C-alpha cells in the first residue's frame, strides 16, 4: 500500500513537500513516481526515483523538482519549489517495476494540494 | 497541452461499444508500450490495459486495446453504467526521457 501525506495548502512562491509511505512490500528493486492531476485536466508525470536514488524528472518541471528516498523508513518524498496556482492538483505516488515501459500497478489514494495565499 | 491527444469526451448507451483514441508520435507510441488507466470519480487511477493490449487480472474482457504506428485505442464493449469514468493513455517517451499522458477522456454512459 502507498499513502501520501503533507500539507493541503501551500502559499505561492513557497515549496510544496509531500511524502509517500510504502507498507506491505519491499522498497528495493522497484521504481517510485509522483504523478499529479490538476482540476479539469489530465494526469501529469512529475518524476521517479528508484531505491538506489536514481532520479528522472519531467523536463517541464525539472528546474523546480527534487525527489528523494529514505529506504530505512520505506518512504520517498517530493519537493516542488516556487509553486504557483498552476501547481494546484491532486498528487499521487505510484509504483512501477522499471523506469519506462512498465505499468503503474499500485497507486496511493492521492492527496489534494491547493496553492493559495 | 498534452503530448498525447485524446478526445475530451465520448458517450454511449448501455450495451454499446465505444472507442477512445490516443494519438502520439514516433518517440512515444511509435516505440513503446501504451497503458490505459481508468479513473473513477474521487479514486486513484487503475490500469485496465497494459503493454498495448493485455488485460490485467480482474479486468473484464469487455475492455480491449490496440496500437499501430503512432496511435492507440481503447475499446469498451457491452457498455455498463459502472464504466463511467475518466480514461487516460500513458506511454514512455524516448525523446523527452519521461512518461507522457493524454489529456484524459470522460466516458459518459447515457
mmCIF file of C-alpha atoms in Angstrom:
data_model
loop_
_atom_site.group_PDB
_atom_site.id
_atom_site.type_symbol
_atom_site.label_atom_id
_atom_site.label_comp_id
_atom_site.label_asym_id
_atom_site.label_seq_id
_atom_site.Cartn_x
_atom_site.Cartn_y
_atom_site.Cartn_z
ATOM 1 C CA UNK A 1 0.000 0.000 0.000
ATOM 2 C CA UNK A 2 1.065 3.571 -0.710
ATOM 3 C CA UNK A 3 -0.017 6.583 1.338
ATOM 4 C CA UNK A 4 0.680 10.228 0.559
ATOM 5 C CA UNK A 5 0.979 12.809 3.312
ATOM 6 C CA UNK A 6 1.727 16.509 3.548
ATOM 7 C CA UNK A 7 0.165 19.965 3.804
ATOM 8 C CA UNK A 8 -3.005 20.554 1.826
ATOM 9 C CA UNK A 9 -2.374 24.287 1.462
ATOM 10 C CA UNK A 10 0.815 25.964 0.255
ATOM 11 C CA UNK A 11 1.409 29.677 -0.323
ATOM 12 C CA UNK A 12 2.558 30.958 -3.729
ATOM 13 C CA UNK A 13 6.358 31.045 -4.177
ATOM 14 C CA UNK A 14 6.865 28.556 -1.319
ATOM 15 C CA UNK A 15 7.933 24.889 -1.528
ATOM 16 C CA UNK A 16 5.451 22.023 -1.657
ATOM 17 C CA UNK A 17 6.617 18.971 0.306
ATOM 18 C CA UNK A 18 4.936 15.570 0.214
ATOM 19 C CA UNK A 19 5.888 12.108 1.450
ATOM 20 C CA UNK A 20 4.794 8.687 0.240
ATOM 21 C CA UNK A 21 4.979 5.809 2.723
ATOM 22 C CA UNK A 22 5.132 2.243 1.413
ATOM 23 C CA UNK A 23 3.770 -0.591 3.532
ATOM 24 C CA UNK A 24 3.335 -4.299 2.990
ATOM 25 C CA UNK A 25 6.057 -4.692 0.381
ATOM 26 C CA UNK A 26 9.708 -4.302 -0.458
ATOM 27 C CA UNK A 27 11.001 -0.847 -1.328
ATOM 28 C CA UNK A 28 14.011 -2.074 -3.245
ATOM 29 C CA UNK A 29 14.091 -3.218 -6.906
ATOM 30 C CA UNK A 30 11.141 -1.007 -7.838
ATOM 31 C CA UNK A 31 10.637 2.491 -9.193
ATOM 32 C CA UNK A 32 8.525 5.111 -7.459
ATOM 33 C CA UNK A 33 6.833 8.005 -9.229
ATOM 34 C CA UNK A 34 4.967 11.169 -8.383
ATOM 35 C CA UNK A 35 2.031 11.994 -10.654
ATOM 36 C CA UNK A 36 -0.477 14.816 -10.345
ATOM 37 C CA UNK A 37 -3.854 15.780 -11.740
ATOM 38 C CA UNK A 38 -4.804 19.469 -11.812
ATOM 39 C CA UNK A 39 -8.525 20.275 -11.662
ATOM 40 C CA UNK A 40 -10.196 19.760 -15.025
ATOM 41 C CA UNK A 41 -7.030 18.400 -16.642
ATOM 42 C CA UNK A 42 -5.334 15.080 -17.308
ATOM 43 C CA UNK A 43 -2.589 13.310 -15.413
ATOM 44 C CA UNK A 44 0.939 14.724 -15.422
ATOM 45 C CA UNK A 45 4.022 12.681 -14.512
ATOM 46 C CA UNK A 46 6.390 14.615 -12.247
ATOM 47 C CA UNK A 47 9.324 12.229 -11.888
ATOM 48 C CA UNK A 48 10.595 8.972 -10.445
ATOM 49 C CA UNK A 49 13.232 7.583 -8.137
ATOM 50 C CA UNK A 50 14.493 4.064 -7.533
ATOM 51 C CA UNK A 51 15.893 2.504 -4.381
ATOM 52 C CA UNK A 52 19.456 3.477 -5.345
ATOM 53 C CA UNK A 53 18.400 7.105 -5.582
ATOM 54 C CA UNK A 54 18.484 7.406 -9.351
ATOM 55 C CA UNK A 55 16.019 10.072 -10.487
ATOM 56 C CA UNK A 56 14.436 11.254 -13.728
ATOM 57 C CA UNK A 57 12.214 14.319 -13.837
ATOM 58 C CA UNK A 58 9.644 15.733 -16.245
ATOM 59 C CA UNK A 59 11.610 18.254 -18.344
ATOM 60 C CA UNK A 60 8.896 20.886 -17.844
ATOM 61 C CA UNK A 61 9.304 20.706 -14.039
ATOM 62 C CA UNK A 62 12.978 19.731 -13.730
ATOM 63 C CA UNK A 63 14.190 23.127 -12.522
ATOM 64 C CA UNK A 64 11.792 23.063 -9.540
ATOM 65 C CA UNK A 65 11.561 19.382 -8.563
ATOM 66 C CA UNK A 66 13.512 17.168 -6.221
ATOM 67 C CA UNK A 67 12.573 13.587 -5.330
ATOM 68 C CA UNK A 68 14.447 11.808 -2.558
ATOM 69 C CA UNK A 69 14.256 8.436 -0.838
ATOM 70 C CA UNK A 70 14.596 7.188 2.738
ATOM 71 C CA UNK A 71 14.869 3.413 2.478
ATOM 72 C CA UNK A 72 15.105 2.992 6.270
ATOM 73 C CA UNK A 73 11.602 4.434 6.593
ATOM 74 C CA UNK A 74 10.241 2.966 3.336
ATOM 75 C CA UNK A 75 9.434 6.490 2.187
ATOM 76 C CA UNK A 76 10.112 8.727 -0.749
ATOM 77 C CA UNK A 77 9.447 12.431 -0.919
ATOM 78 C CA UNK A 78 8.637 15.219 -3.350
ATOM 79 C CA UNK A 79 9.734 18.837 -3.123
ATOM 80 C CA UNK A 80 8.398 21.326 -5.658
ATOM 81 C CA UNK A 81 9.739 24.854 -5.258
ATOM 82 C CA UNK A 82 8.369 28.254 -6.262
ATOM 83 C CA UNK A 83 4.810 26.986 -6.524
ATOM 84 C CA UNK A 84 2.032 28.887 -8.246
ATOM 85 C CA UNK A 85 -1.708 28.393 -8.704
ATOM 86 C CA UNK A 86 -1.000 26.082 -11.663
ATOM 87 C CA UNK A 87 0.538 23.592 -9.215
ATOM 88 C CA UNK A 88 -2.831 23.083 -7.508
ATOM 89 C CA UNK A 89 -3.661 19.412 -8.064
ATOM 90 C CA UNK A 90 -4.254 16.020 -6.547
ATOM 91 C CA UNK A 91 -0.824 14.452 -6.070
ATOM 92 C CA UNK A 92 -0.387 10.685 -6.330
ATOM 93 C CA UNK A 93 2.533 8.397 -5.645
ATOM 94 C CA UNK A 94 2.761 5.205 -7.670
ATOM 95 C CA UNK A 95 4.937 2.122 -8.030
ATOM 96 C CA UNK A 96 6.295 0.588 -11.225
ATOM 97 C CA UNK A 97 8.781 -2.183 -11.992
ATOM 98 C CA UNK A 98 11.024 -0.330 -14.430
ATOM 99 C CA UNK A 99 11.724 3.275 -15.331
ATOM 100 C CA UNK A 100 9.903 3.097 -18.629
ATOM 101 C CA UNK A 101 7.677 0.571 -20.366
ATOM 102 C CA UNK A 102 6.149 -0.717 -17.149
ATOM 103 C CA UNK A 103 2.742 -0.315 -15.640
ATOM 104 C CA UNK A 104 1.957 1.870 -12.631
ATOM 105 C CA UNK A 105 0.473 -1.074 -10.755
ATOM 106 C CA UNK A 106 -0.041 0.434 -7.311
ATOM 107 C CA UNK A 107 -1.182 3.947 -6.506
ATOM 108 C CA UNK A 108 -1.753 5.951 -3.364
ATOM 109 C CA UNK A 109 -5.215 7.372 -2.805
ATOM 110 C CA UNK A 110 -3.971 10.843 -3.700
ATOM 111 C CA UNK A 111 -3.645 13.999 -1.629
ATOM 112 C CA UNK A 112 -5.087 17.360 -2.704
ATOM 113 C CA UNK A 113 -2.794 20.366 -2.625
ATOM 114 C CA UNK A 114 -4.022 23.917 -3.112
ATOM 115 C CA UNK A 115 -1.669 26.808 -3.813
ATOM 116 C CA UNK A 116 -3.198 29.973 -2.428
ATOM 117 C CA UNK A 117 -2.346 32.866 -0.160
ATOM 118 C CA UNK B 1 -1.130 20.835 -23.877
ATOM 119 C CA UNK B 2 -0.522 17.088 -23.623
ATOM 120 C CA UNK B 3 1.980 15.190 -25.781
ATOM 121 C CA UNK B 4 -0.684 12.541 -26.374
ATOM 122 C CA UNK B 5 -4.043 13.591 -27.830
ATOM 123 C CA UNK B 6 -7.312 12.082 -26.611
ATOM 124 C CA UNK B 7 -10.891 13.220 -27.264
ATOM 125 C CA UNK B 8 -12.174 15.156 -24.226
ATOM 126 C CA UNK B 9 -15.351 13.102 -24.053
ATOM 127 C CA UNK B 10 -17.167 10.106 -25.503
ATOM 128 C CA UNK B 11 -20.568 8.687 -24.682
ATOM 129 C CA UNK B 12 -22.666 5.615 -25.311
ATOM 130 C CA UNK B 13 -25.727 3.770 -24.131
ATOM 131 C CA UNK B 14 -25.692 0.548 -22.127
ATOM 132 C CA UNK B 15 -24.672 -2.407 -24.274
ATOM 133 C CA UNK B 16 -22.967 -0.268 -26.917
ATOM 134 C CA UNK B 17 -19.316 -0.332 -27.924
ATOM 135 C CA UNK B 18 -17.195 2.788 -27.621
ATOM 136 C CA UNK B 19 -13.613 3.510 -28.575
ATOM 137 C CA UNK B 20 -11.187 6.084 -27.194
ATOM 138 C CA UNK B 21 -8.240 7.135 -29.320
ATOM 139 C CA UNK B 22 -4.765 8.227 -28.235
ATOM 140 C CA UNK B 23 -2.564 9.913 -30.821
ATOM 141 C CA UNK B 24 1.149 10.419 -30.257
ATOM 142 C CA UNK B 25 4.407 10.362 -32.162
ATOM 143 C CA UNK B 26 7.389 8.277 -33.193
ATOM 144 C CA UNK B 27 9.252 8.829 -29.944
ATOM 145 C CA UNK B 28 6.444 7.550 -27.730
ATOM 146 C CA UNK B 29 3.662 5.337 -29.145
ATOM 147 C CA UNK B 30 5.847 4.583 -32.174
ATOM 148 C CA UNK B 31 8.489 2.948 -29.974
ATOM 149 C CA UNK B 32 6.981 1.946 -26.642
ATOM 150 C CA UNK B 33 4.053 0.221 -24.986
ATOM 151 C CA UNK B 34 0.792 2.051 -24.297
ATOM 152 C CA UNK B 35 -1.048 1.720 -20.990
ATOM 153 C CA UNK B 36 -4.652 2.666 -20.291
ATOM 154 C CA UNK B 37 -5.903 3.764 -16.868
ATOM 155 C CA UNK B 38 -9.476 4.088 -15.649
ATOM 156 C CA UNK B 39 -10.135 6.743 -13.024
ATOM 157 C CA UNK B 40 -13.466 6.631 -11.226
ATOM 158 C CA UNK B 41 -14.639 9.869 -9.552
ATOM 159 C CA UNK B 42 -12.652 10.561 -6.410
ATOM 160 C CA UNK B 43 -10.432 7.483 -6.881
ATOM 161 C CA UNK B 44 -6.871 6.806 -7.949
ATOM 162 C CA UNK B 45 -6.256 5.563 -11.492
ATOM 163 C CA UNK B 46 -6.309 1.820 -12.106
ATOM 164 C CA UNK B 47 -4.773 0.028 -15.086
ATOM 165 C CA UNK B 48 -7.247 -1.624 -17.450
ATOM 166 C CA UNK B 49 -4.890 -2.287 -20.401
ATOM 167 C CA UNK B 50 -1.150 -2.979 -20.134
ATOM 168 C CA UNK B 51 1.515 -3.252 -22.866
ATOM 169 C CA UNK B 52 -0.843 -2.135 -25.673
ATOM 170 C CA UNK B 53 -3.379 -4.942 -25.464
ATOM 171 C CA UNK B 54 -3.060 -7.015 -22.272
ATOM 172 C CA UNK B 55 -5.811 -7.092 -19.684
ATOM 173 C CA UNK B 56 -4.603 -7.382 -16.085
ATOM 174 C CA UNK B 57 -6.256 -9.984 -13.899
ATOM 175 C CA UNK B 58 -9.728 -8.887 -12.830
ATOM 176 C CA UNK B 59 -10.383 -6.543 -15.752
ATOM 177 C CA UNK B 60 -13.441 -7.667 -17.738
ATOM 178 C CA UNK B 61 -12.853 -8.914 -21.280
ATOM 179 C CA UNK B 62 -15.154 -6.131 -22.440
ATOM 180 C CA UNK B 63 -12.019 -3.970 -22.355
ATOM 181 C CA UNK B 64 -9.544 -4.289 -25.222
ATOM 182 C CA UNK B 65 -6.606 -2.283 -26.501
ATOM 183 C CA UNK B 66 -4.641 -1.924 -29.702
ATOM 184 C CA UNK B 67 -1.743 0.105 -31.030
ATOM 185 C CA UNK B 68 -0.498 0.775 -34.547
ATOM 186 C CA UNK B 69 2.066 3.257 -35.764
ATOM 187 C CA UNK B 70 1.761 6.371 -33.641
ATOM 188 C CA UNK B 71 -1.808 5.809 -32.417
ATOM 189 C CA UNK B 72 -3.512 3.571 -29.913
ATOM 190 C CA UNK B 73 -7.077 2.914 -28.919
ATOM 191 C CA UNK B 74 -9.125 1.519 -26.058
ATOM 192 C CA UNK B 75 -12.410 -0.210 -26.818
ATOM 193 C CA UNK B 76 -15.142 -0.998 -24.316
ATOM 194 C CA UNK B 77 -17.921 -3.280 -25.496
ATOM 195 C CA UNK B 78 -21.182 -4.124 -23.741
ATOM 196 C CA UNK B 79 -21.072 -0.734 -22.031
ATOM 197 C CA UNK B 80 -22.215 -0.674 -18.414
ATOM 198 C CA UNK B 81 -23.011 2.177 -16.066
ATOM 199 C CA UNK B 82 -20.017 1.330 -13.881
ATOM 200 C CA UNK B 83 -17.707 2.049 -16.838
ATOM 201 C CA UNK B 84 -18.479 5.761 -16.493
ATOM 202 C CA UNK B 85 -15.089 7.251 -15.636
ATOM 203 C CA UNK B 86 -12.118 9.183 -16.989
ATOM 204 C CA UNK B 87 -9.697 7.182 -19.137
ATOM 205 C CA UNK B 88 -6.041 8.102 -19.589
ATOM 206 C CA UNK B 89 -3.442 6.749 -22.007
ATOM 207 C CA UNK B 90 0.217 6.705 -20.933
ATOM 208 C CA UNK B 91 3.472 5.871 -22.667
ATOM 209 C CA UNK B 92 7.211 6.359 -22.151
ATOM 210 C CA UNK B 93 8.719 8.983 -24.462
ATOM 211 C CA UNK B 94 12.297 8.287 -25.561
ATOM 212 C CA UNK B 95 12.910 11.857 -26.786
ATOM 213 C CA UNK B 96 11.665 13.518 -23.588
ATOM 214 C CA UNK B 97 13.057 10.692 -21.420
ATOM 215 C CA UNK B 98 9.934 10.524 -19.327
ATOM 216 C CA UNK B 99 6.339 9.400 -19.080
ATOM 217 C CA UNK B 100 3.673 11.261 -21.019
ATOM 218 C CA UNK B 101 -0.076 11.088 -20.538
ATOM 219 C CA UNK B 102 -3.008 12.005 -22.717
ATOM 220 C CA UNK B 103 -5.379 14.745 -21.616
ATOM 221 C CA UNK B 104 -7.913 12.176 -20.439
ATOM 222 C CA UNK B 105 -11.310 11.217 -21.888
ATOM 223 C CA UNK B 106 -14.534 11.388 -19.908
ATOM 224 C CA UNK B 107 -16.799 8.456 -20.729
ATOM 225 C CA UNK B 108 -20.479 9.056 -20.080
ATOM 226 C CA UNK B 109 -22.949 6.180 -20.105
ATOM 227 C CA UNK B 110 -26.276 7.664 -21.147
#
